[in-house]
CSV table of C-alpha atoms and ligand atoms in Angstrom, one decimal:
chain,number,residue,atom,x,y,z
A,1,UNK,CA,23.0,-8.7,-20.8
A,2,UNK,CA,21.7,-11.2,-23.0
A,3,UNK,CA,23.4,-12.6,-26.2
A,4,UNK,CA,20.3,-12.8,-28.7
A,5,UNK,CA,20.5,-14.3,-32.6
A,6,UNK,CA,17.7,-13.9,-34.6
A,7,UNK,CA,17.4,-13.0,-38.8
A,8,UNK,CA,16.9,-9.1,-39.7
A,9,UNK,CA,15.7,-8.3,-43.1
A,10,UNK,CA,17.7,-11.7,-44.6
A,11,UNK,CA,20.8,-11.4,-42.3
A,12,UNK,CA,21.8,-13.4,-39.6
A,13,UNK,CA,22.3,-11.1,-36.6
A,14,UNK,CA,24.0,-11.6,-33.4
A,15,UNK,CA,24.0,-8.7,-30.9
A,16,UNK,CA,24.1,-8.3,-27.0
A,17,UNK,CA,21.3,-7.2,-25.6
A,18,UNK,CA,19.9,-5.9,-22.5
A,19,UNK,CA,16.7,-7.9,-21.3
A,20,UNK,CA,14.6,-4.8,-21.1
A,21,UNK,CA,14.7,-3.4,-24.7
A,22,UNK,CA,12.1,-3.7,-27.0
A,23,UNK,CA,12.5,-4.7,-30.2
A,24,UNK,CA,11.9,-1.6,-32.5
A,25,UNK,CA,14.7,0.2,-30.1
A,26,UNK,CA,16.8,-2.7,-30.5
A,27,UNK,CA,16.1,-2.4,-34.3
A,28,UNK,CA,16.3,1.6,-34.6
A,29,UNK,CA,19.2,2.3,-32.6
A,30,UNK,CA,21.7,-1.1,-32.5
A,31,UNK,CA,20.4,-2.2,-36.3
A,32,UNK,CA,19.5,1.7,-37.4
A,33,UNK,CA,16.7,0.1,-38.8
A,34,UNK,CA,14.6,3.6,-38.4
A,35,UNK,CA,12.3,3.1,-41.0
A,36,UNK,CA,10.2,1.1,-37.6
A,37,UNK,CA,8.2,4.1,-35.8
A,38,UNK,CA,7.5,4.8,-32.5
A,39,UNK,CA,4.4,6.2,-31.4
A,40,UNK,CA,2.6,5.5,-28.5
A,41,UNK,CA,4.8,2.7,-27.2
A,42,UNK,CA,1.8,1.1,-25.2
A,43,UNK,CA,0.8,-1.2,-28.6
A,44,UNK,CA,-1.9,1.1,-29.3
A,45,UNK,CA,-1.4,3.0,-32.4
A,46,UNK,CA,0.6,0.3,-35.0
A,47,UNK,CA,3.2,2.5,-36.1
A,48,UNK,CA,5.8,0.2,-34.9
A,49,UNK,CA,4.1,-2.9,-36.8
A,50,UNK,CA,7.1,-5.4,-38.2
A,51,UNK,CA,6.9,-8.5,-39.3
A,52,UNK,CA,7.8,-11.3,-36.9
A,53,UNK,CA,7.8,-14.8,-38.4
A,54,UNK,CA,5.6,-13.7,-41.5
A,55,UNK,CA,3.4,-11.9,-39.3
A,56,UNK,CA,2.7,-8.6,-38.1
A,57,UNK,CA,3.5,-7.7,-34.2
A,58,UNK,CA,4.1,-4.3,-32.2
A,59,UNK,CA,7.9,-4.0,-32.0
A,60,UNK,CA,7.2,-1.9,-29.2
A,61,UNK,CA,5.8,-4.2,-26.8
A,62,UNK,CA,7.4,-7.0,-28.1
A,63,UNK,CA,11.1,-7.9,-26.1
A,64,UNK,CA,13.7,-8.4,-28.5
A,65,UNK,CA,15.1,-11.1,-26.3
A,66,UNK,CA,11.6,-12.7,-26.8
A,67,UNK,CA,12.9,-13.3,-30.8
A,68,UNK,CA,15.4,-15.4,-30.4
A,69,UNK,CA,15.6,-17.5,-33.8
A,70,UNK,CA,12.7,-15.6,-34.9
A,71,UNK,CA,12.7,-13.9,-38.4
A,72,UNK,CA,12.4,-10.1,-38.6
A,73,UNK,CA,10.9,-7.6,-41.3
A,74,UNK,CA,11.1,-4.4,-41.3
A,75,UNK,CA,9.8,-1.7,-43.6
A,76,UNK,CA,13.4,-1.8,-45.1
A,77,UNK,CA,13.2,-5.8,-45.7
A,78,UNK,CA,9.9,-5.2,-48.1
A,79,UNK,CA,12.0,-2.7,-50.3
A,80,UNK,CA,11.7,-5.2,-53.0
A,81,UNK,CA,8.5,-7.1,-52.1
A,82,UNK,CA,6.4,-7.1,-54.8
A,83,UNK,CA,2.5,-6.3,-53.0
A,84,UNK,CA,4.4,-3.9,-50.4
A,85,UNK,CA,5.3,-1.8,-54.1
A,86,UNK,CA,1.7,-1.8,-55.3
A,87,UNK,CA,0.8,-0.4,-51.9
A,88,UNK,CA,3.5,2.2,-52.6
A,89,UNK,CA,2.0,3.1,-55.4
A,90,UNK,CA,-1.4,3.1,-54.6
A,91,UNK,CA,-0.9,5.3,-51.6
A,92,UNK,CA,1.0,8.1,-53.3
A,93,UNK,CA,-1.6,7.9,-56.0
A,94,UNK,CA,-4.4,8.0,-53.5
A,95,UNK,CA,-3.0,10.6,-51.3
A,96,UNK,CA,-3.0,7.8,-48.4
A,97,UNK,CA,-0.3,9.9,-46.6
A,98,UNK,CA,0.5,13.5,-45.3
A,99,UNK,CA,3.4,13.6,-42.6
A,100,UNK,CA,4.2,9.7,-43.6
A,101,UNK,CA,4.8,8.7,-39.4
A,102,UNK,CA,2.3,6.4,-39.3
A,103,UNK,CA,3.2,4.9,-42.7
A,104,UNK,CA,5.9,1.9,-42.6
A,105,UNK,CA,3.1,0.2,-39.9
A,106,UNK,CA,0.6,1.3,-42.2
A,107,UNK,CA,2.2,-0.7,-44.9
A,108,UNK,CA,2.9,-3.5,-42.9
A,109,UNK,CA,-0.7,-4.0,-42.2
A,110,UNK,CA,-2.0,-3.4,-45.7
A,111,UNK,CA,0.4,-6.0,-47.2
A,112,UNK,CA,-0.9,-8.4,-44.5
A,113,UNK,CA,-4.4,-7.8,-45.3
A,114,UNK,CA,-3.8,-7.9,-49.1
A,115,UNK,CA,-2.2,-11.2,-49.1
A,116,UNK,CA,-4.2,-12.3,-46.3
A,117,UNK,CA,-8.1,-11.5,-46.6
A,118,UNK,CA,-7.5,-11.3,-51.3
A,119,UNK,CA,-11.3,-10.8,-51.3
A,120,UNK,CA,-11.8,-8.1,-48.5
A,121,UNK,CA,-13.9,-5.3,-49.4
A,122,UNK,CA,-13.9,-1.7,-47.9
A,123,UNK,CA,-15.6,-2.6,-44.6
A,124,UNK,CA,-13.3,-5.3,-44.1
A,125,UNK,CA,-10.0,-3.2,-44.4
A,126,UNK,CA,-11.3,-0.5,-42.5
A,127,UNK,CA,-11.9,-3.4,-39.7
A,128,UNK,CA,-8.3,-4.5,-40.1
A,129,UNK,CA,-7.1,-1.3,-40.3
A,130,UNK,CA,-8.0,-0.4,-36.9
A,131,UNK,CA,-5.4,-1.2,-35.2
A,132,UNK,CA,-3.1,1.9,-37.2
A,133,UNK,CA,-3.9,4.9,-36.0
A,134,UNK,CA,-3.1,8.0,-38.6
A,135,UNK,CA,-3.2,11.5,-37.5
A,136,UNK,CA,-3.0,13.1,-40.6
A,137,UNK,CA,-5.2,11.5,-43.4
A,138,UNK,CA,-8.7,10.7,-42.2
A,139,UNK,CA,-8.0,7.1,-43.5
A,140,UNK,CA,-10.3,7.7,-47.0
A,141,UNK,CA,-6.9,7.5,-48.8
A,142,UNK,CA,-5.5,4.8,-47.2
A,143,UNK,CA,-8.3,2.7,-47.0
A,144,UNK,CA,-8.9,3.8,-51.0
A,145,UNK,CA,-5.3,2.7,-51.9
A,146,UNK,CA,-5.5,-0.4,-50.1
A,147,UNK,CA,-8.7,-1.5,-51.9
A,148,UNK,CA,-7.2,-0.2,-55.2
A,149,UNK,CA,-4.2,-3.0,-54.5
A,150,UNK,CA,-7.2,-5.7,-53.7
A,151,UNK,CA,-9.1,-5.1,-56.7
A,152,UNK,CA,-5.9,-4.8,-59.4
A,153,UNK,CA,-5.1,-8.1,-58.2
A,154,UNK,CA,-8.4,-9.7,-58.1
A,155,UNK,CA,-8.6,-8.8,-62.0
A,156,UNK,CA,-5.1,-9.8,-62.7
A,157,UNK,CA,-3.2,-12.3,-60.1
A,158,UNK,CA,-4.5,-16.2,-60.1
A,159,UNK,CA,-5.8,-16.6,-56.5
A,160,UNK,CA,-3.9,-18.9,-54.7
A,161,UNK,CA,-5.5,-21.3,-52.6
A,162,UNK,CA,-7.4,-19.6,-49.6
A,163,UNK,CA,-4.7,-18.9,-46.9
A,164,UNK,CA,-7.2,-17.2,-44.5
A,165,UNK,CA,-5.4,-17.6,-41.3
A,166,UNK,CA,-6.7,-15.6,-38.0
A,167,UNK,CA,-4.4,-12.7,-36.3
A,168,UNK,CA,-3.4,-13.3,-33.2
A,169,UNK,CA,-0.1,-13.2,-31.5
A,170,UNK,CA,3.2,-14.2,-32.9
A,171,UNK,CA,6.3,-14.3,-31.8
A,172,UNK,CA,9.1,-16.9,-32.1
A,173,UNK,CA,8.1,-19.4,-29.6
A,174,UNK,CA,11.9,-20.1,-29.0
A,175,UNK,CA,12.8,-16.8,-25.8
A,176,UNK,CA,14.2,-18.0,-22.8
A,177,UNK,CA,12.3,-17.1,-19.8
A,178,UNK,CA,13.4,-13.5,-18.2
A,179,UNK,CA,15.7,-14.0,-15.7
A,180,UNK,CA,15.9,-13.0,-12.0
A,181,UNK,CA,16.1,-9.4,-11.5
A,182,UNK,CA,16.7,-8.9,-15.6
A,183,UNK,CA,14.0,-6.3,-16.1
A,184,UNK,CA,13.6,-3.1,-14.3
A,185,UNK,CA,10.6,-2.8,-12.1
A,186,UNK,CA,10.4,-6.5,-11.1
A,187,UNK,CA,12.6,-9.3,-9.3
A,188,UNK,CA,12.4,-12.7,-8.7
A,189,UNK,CA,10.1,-15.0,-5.9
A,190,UNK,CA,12.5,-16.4,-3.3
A,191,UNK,CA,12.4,-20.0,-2.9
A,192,UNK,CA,9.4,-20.6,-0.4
A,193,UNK,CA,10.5,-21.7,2.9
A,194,UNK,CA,8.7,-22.9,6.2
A,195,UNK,CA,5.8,-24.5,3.9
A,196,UNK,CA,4.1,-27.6,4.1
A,197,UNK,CA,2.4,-28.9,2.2
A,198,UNK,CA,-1.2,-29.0,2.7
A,199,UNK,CA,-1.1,-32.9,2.4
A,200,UNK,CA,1.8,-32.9,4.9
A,201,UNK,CA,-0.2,-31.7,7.3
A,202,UNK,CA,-3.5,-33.9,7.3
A,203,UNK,CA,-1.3,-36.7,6.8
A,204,UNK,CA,-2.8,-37.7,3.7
A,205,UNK,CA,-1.0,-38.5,-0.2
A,206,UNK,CA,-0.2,-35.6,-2.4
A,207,UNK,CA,-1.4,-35.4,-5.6
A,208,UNK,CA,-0.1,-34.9,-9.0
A,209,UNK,CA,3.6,-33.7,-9.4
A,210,UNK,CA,3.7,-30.2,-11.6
A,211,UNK,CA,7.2,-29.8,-13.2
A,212,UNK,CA,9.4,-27.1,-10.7
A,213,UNK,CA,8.7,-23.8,-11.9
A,214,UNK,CA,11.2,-21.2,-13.0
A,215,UNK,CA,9.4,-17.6,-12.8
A,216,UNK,CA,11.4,-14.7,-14.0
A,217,UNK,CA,9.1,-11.9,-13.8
A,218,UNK,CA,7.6,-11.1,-9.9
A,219,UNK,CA,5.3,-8.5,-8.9
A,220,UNK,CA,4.1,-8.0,-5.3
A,221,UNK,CA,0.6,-6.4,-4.7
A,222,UNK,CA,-1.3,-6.2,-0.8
A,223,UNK,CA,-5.2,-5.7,0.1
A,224,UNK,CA,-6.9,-5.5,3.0
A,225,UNK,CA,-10.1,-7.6,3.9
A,226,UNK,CA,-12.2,-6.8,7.4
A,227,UNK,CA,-12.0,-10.4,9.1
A,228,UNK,CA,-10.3,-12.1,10.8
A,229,UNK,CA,-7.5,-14.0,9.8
A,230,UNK,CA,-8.4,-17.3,10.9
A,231,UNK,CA,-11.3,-16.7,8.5
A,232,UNK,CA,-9.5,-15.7,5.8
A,233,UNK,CA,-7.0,-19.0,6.0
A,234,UNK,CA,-10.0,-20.7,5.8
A,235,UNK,CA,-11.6,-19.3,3.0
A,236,UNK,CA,-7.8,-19.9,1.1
A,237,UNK,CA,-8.1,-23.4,1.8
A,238,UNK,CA,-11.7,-23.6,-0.1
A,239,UNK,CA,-9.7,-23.8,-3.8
A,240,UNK,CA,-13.0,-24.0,-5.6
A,241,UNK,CA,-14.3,-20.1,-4.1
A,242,UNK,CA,-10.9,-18.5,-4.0
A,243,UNK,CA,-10.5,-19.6,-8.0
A,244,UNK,CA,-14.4,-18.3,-8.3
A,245,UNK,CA,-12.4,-14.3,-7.2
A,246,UNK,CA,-10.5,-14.7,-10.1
A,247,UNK,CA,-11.4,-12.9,-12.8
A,248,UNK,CA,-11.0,-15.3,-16.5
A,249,UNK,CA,-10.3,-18.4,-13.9
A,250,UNK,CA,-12.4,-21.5,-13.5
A,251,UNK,CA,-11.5,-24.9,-12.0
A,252,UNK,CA,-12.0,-27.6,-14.7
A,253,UNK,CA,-11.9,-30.6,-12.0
A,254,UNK,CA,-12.8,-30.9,-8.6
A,255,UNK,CA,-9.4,-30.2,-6.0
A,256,UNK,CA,-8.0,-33.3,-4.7
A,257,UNK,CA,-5.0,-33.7,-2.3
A,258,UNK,CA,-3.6,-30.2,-3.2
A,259,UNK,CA,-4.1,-30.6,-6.5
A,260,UNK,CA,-6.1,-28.4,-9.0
A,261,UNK,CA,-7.2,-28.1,-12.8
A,262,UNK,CA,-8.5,-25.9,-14.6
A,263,UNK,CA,-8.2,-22.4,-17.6
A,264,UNK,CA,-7.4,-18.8,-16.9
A,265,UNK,CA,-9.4,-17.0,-20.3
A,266,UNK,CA,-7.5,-13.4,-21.3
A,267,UNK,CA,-8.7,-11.6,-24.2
A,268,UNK,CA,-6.3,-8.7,-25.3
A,269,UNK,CA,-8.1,-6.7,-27.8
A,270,UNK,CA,-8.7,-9.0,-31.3
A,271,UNK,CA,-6.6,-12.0,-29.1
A,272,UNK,CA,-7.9,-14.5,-27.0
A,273,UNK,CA,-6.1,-16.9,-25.4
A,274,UNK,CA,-7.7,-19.8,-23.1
A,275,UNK,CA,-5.0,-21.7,-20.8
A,276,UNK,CA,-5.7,-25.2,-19.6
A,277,UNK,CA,-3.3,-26.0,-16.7
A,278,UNK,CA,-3.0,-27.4,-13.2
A,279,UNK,CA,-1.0,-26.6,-9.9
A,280,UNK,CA,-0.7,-27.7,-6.5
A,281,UNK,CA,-1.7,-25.7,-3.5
A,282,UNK,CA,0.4,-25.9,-0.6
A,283,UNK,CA,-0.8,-24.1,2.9
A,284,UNK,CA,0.9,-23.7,6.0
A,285,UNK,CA,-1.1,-23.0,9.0
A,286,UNK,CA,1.1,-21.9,11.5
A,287,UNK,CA,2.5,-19.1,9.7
A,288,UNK,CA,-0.3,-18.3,7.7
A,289,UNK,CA,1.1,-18.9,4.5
A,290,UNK,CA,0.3,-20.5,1.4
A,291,UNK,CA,1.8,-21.1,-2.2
A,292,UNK,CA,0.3,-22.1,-5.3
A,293,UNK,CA,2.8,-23.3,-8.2
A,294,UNK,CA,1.4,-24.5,-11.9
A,295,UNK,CA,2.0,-24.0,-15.1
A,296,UNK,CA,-0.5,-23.8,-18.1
A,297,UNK,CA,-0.7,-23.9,-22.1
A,298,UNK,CA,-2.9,-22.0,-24.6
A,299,UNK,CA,-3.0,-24.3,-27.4
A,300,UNK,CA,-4.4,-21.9,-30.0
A,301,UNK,CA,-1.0,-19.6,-29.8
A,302,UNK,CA,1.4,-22.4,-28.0
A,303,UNK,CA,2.4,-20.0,-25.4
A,304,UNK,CA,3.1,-21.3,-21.8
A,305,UNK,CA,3.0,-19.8,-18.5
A,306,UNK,CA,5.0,-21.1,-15.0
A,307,UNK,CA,3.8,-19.6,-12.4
A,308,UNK,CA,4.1,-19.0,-8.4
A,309,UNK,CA,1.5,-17.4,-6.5
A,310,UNK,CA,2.5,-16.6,-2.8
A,311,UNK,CA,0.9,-15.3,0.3
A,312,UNK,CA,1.3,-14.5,3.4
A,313,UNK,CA,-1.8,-12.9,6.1
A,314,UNK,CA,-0.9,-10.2,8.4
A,315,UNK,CA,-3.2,-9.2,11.0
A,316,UNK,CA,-4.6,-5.8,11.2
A,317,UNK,CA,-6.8,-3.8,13.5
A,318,UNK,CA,-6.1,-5.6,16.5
A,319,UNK,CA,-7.2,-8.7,14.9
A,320,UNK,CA,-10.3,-7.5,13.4
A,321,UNK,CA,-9.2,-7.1,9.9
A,322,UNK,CA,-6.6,-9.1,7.4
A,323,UNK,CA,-3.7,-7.9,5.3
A,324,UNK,CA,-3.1,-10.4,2.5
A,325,UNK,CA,0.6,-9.8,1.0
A,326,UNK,CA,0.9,-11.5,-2.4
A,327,UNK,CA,3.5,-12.0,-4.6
A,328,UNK,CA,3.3,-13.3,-8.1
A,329,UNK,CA,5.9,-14.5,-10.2
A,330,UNK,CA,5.5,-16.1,-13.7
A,331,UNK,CA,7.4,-16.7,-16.9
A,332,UNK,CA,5.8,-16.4,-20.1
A,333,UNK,CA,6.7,-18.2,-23.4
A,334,UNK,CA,5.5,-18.2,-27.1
A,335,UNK,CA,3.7,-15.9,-28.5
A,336,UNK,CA,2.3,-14.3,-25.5
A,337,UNK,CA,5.5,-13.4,-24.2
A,338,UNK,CA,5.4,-10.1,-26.3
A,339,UNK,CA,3.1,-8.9,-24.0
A,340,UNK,CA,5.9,-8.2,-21.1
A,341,UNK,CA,6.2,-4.9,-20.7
A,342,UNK,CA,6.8,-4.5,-16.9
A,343,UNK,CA,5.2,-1.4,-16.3
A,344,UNK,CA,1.9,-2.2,-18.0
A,345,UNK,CA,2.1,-5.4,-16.5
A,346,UNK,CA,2.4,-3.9,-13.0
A,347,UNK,CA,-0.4,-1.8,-13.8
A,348,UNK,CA,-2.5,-4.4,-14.8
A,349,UNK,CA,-1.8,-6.9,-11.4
A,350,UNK,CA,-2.9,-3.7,-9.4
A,351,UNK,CA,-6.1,-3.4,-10.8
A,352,UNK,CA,-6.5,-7.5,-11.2
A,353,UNK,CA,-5.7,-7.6,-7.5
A,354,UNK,CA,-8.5,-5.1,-6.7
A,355,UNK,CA,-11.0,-7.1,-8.3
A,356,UNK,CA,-9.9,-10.6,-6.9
A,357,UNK,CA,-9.8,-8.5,-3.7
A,358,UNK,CA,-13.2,-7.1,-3.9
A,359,UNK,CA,-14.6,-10.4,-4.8
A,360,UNK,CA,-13.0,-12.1,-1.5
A,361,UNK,CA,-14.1,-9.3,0.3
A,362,UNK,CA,-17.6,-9.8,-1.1
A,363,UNK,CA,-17.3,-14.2,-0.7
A,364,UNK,CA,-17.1,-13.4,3.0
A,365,UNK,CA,-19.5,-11.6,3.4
A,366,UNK,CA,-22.9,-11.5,2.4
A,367,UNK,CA,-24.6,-13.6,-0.2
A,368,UNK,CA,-25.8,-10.6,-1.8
A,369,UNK,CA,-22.8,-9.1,-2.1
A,370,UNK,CA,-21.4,-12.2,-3.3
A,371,UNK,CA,-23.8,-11.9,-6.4
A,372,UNK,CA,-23.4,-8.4,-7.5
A,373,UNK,CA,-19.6,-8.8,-7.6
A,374,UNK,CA,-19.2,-12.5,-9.4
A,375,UNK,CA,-16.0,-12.9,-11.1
A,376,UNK,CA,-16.4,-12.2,-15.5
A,377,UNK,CA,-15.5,-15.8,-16.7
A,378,UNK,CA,-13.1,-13.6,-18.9
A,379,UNK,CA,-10.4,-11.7,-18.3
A,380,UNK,CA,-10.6,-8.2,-20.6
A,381,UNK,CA,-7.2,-7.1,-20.5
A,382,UNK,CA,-7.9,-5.0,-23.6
A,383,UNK,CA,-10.0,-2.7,-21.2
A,384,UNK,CA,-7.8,-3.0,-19.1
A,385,UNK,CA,-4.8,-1.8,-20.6
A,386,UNK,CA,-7.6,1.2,-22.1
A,387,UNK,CA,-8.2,2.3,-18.8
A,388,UNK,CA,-4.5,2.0,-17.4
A,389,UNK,CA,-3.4,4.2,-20.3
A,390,UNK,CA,-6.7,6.3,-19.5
A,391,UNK,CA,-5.1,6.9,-16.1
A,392,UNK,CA,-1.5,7.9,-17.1
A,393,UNK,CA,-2.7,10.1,-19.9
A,394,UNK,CA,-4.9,12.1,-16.9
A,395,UNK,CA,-2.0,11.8,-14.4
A,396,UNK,CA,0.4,13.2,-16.9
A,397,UNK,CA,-2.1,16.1,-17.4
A,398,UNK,CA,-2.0,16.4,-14.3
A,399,UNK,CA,1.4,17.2,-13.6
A,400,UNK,CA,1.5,19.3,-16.6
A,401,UNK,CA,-1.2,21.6,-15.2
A,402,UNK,CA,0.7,21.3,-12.3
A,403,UNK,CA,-2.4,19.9,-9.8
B,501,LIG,S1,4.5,2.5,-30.9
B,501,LIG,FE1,2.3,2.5,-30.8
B,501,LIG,S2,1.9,0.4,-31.0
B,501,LIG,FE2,4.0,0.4,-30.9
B,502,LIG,S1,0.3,10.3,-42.4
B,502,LIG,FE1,0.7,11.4,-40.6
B,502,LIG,S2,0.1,10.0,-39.1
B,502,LIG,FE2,-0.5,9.0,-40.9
């Protein structure tokens, strides 16, 4: 249990917490703040769209532990905003709701875009709209109402100065990393033992020290590649081809001694986020481990990542073929840390570790197949996420239909 203090609607609020609640249950059920819906709870359909610092976030992928010191709104907190009244207005008028779930996010959004983007026109809104999903309305009201709002107040508010400020993620910037074993699911890396470093071993100087990483969050994934494992040690040593099986990874500076730079790109749906960071690479031959501990920062959203990347190789087939055991640990802070829920997360390292599999699979073998499987120099965790929540929806039909 956590003891989180952050500001709801105006009013300071200090609660205990369980690390593994999201924020709109937090609000809904310890705050009965219910006017914050849930729909989908995948950040997929905006009905649980609040207001973190000023700007809008999905409550339901958002930890509330992650808001420490951050400022809240919620539907109830714009009772009395002014533009969050004309919208009001303007969508009873327009007929811009039927069953009203999808409304309070709805809101939320509109607001942002009015104050946002004052000289959007219809495309435009329908564009920033997309991210609230209605089931009832067809969106021509709500989009009407919404450009009703713009236009009044093009006619008859003095346009401030131009405050056109991209979306992207928010979140307070001030959550402690989660701790070991805090959300269900996951656990923590334990403390690396037996490894030398890879400097230790040749003799030579070790590079660069990276500050001691803390991960919280630790998720364990295993593939198979057919050679041997003397081969595949190898092949981990070579920094430069092992980063080039990472999908969004690239190496921004030759190694040297152990030491590596370089940028991990993610793009989740309209967000983009582009870490620069560096580690160092230790390797231990006897037992055929390794560990890889950095740390990195995406200055466009001030999140940073620690991180711990360990492995271990386990031979297979009587030698012929290699089982790589990997476990990851990291700690995300900043705005990026809303995106933490663990079993998307876990979905997401499966499939990540297919690829980086398939591409190390492909590196050792031939050129060709080397080239048809290159690494995307960006990581698309948007389709990603599409596809893991494509795969749920079919295996909960599934068990439905009972096959
Ligand atoms: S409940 Fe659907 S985005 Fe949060
Ligand atoms: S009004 Fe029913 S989901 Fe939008």
């Amino acid at each position: 249990m956590r003891t989180l203090r952050l500001t709801v609607n105006g009013r300071a609020v200090s609660a205990v917490v369980e690390p593994r609640v999201h924020l709109a249950d937090f609000l809904r059920e310890s705050q009965l703040l219910t006017g914050t819906h849930l729909g989908c709870e995948h950040g997929v359909c905006g009905a649980c769209t609040l207001l973190i610092d000023g700007a809008p976030a999905r409550s339901c992928i958002t930890y509330a532990i992650a808001c420490e010191g951050a400022e809240i709104t919620t539907i109830e907190g714009l009772d009395d905003d002014d533009v969050t009244g004309e919208l009001r207005a303007a969508f009873s008028r327009e007929h811009g709701l039927q069953c009203g779930y999808c409304t309070p996010g709805m809101l939320v959004s509109a607001r942002d875009i009015v104050i946002r983007l004052p000289d959007a026109d219809e495309r435009r809104v329908r564009l920033e709209l997309s991210g609230n999903l209605c089931r009832c309305t067809g969106y021509v009201g709500i989009v009407r109402a919404v450009c009703a709002v713009l236009d009044e107040r093009r006619r008859t508010v003095t346009p401030e100065p131009a405050r056109h400020r991209p979306l992207g993620p928010v979140g307070s910037g001030h959550a402690l990393p989660i701790g070991p074993g805090e959300i269900a699911g996951v656990t923590t890396v334990a403390p690396s033992s037996g490894v030398k470093s890879a400097d230790e071993s040749t003799g030579q100087t070790t590079g660069t020290a990276v500050a001691p990483t803390r991960p919280g969050t630790v998720l364990r994934q295993s593939f198979i590649v057919d050679h041997p494992r003397e081969r595949v040690f190898a092949f981990f040593g070579r920094l430069d081809e092992v980063v080039a099986c990472m999908p969004g990874a690239a190496l921004t500076e030759a190694p040297r001694d152990g030491h590596v730079r370089g940028r991990l790109r993610i793009k989740l749906g309209p967000i983009a986020a582009d870490f620069a960071g560096e580690a160092n690479v230790e390797r231990d031959p006897t037992s055929h481990r390794g560990v890889i501990r950095g740390q990195g920062r995406d200055s466009r959203t001030s999140s940073t990542a620690i991180g711990e990347v360990s492995y271990v190789l386990v031979e297979e087939s009587s030698g012929a073929a290699t089982r790589v055991d990997i476990e990851i640990g990291y700690a995300l802070r900043g705005a990026l840390a809303q995106f933490s829920r663990a079993g998307i997360v876990n979905d997401l390292a499966e499939r990540l570790t297919a690829a980086f599999a398939q591409n190390v699979e492909a590196r050792l073998g031939s050129a060709d197949a080397w080239n048809a499987a290159t690494a995307p120099s960006e990581l698309d965790a948007g389709s990603l996420i599409l596809s893991v929540i494509r795969t749920r929806i079919r295996r909960f039909f599934a068990r439905l239909l009972g096959r």
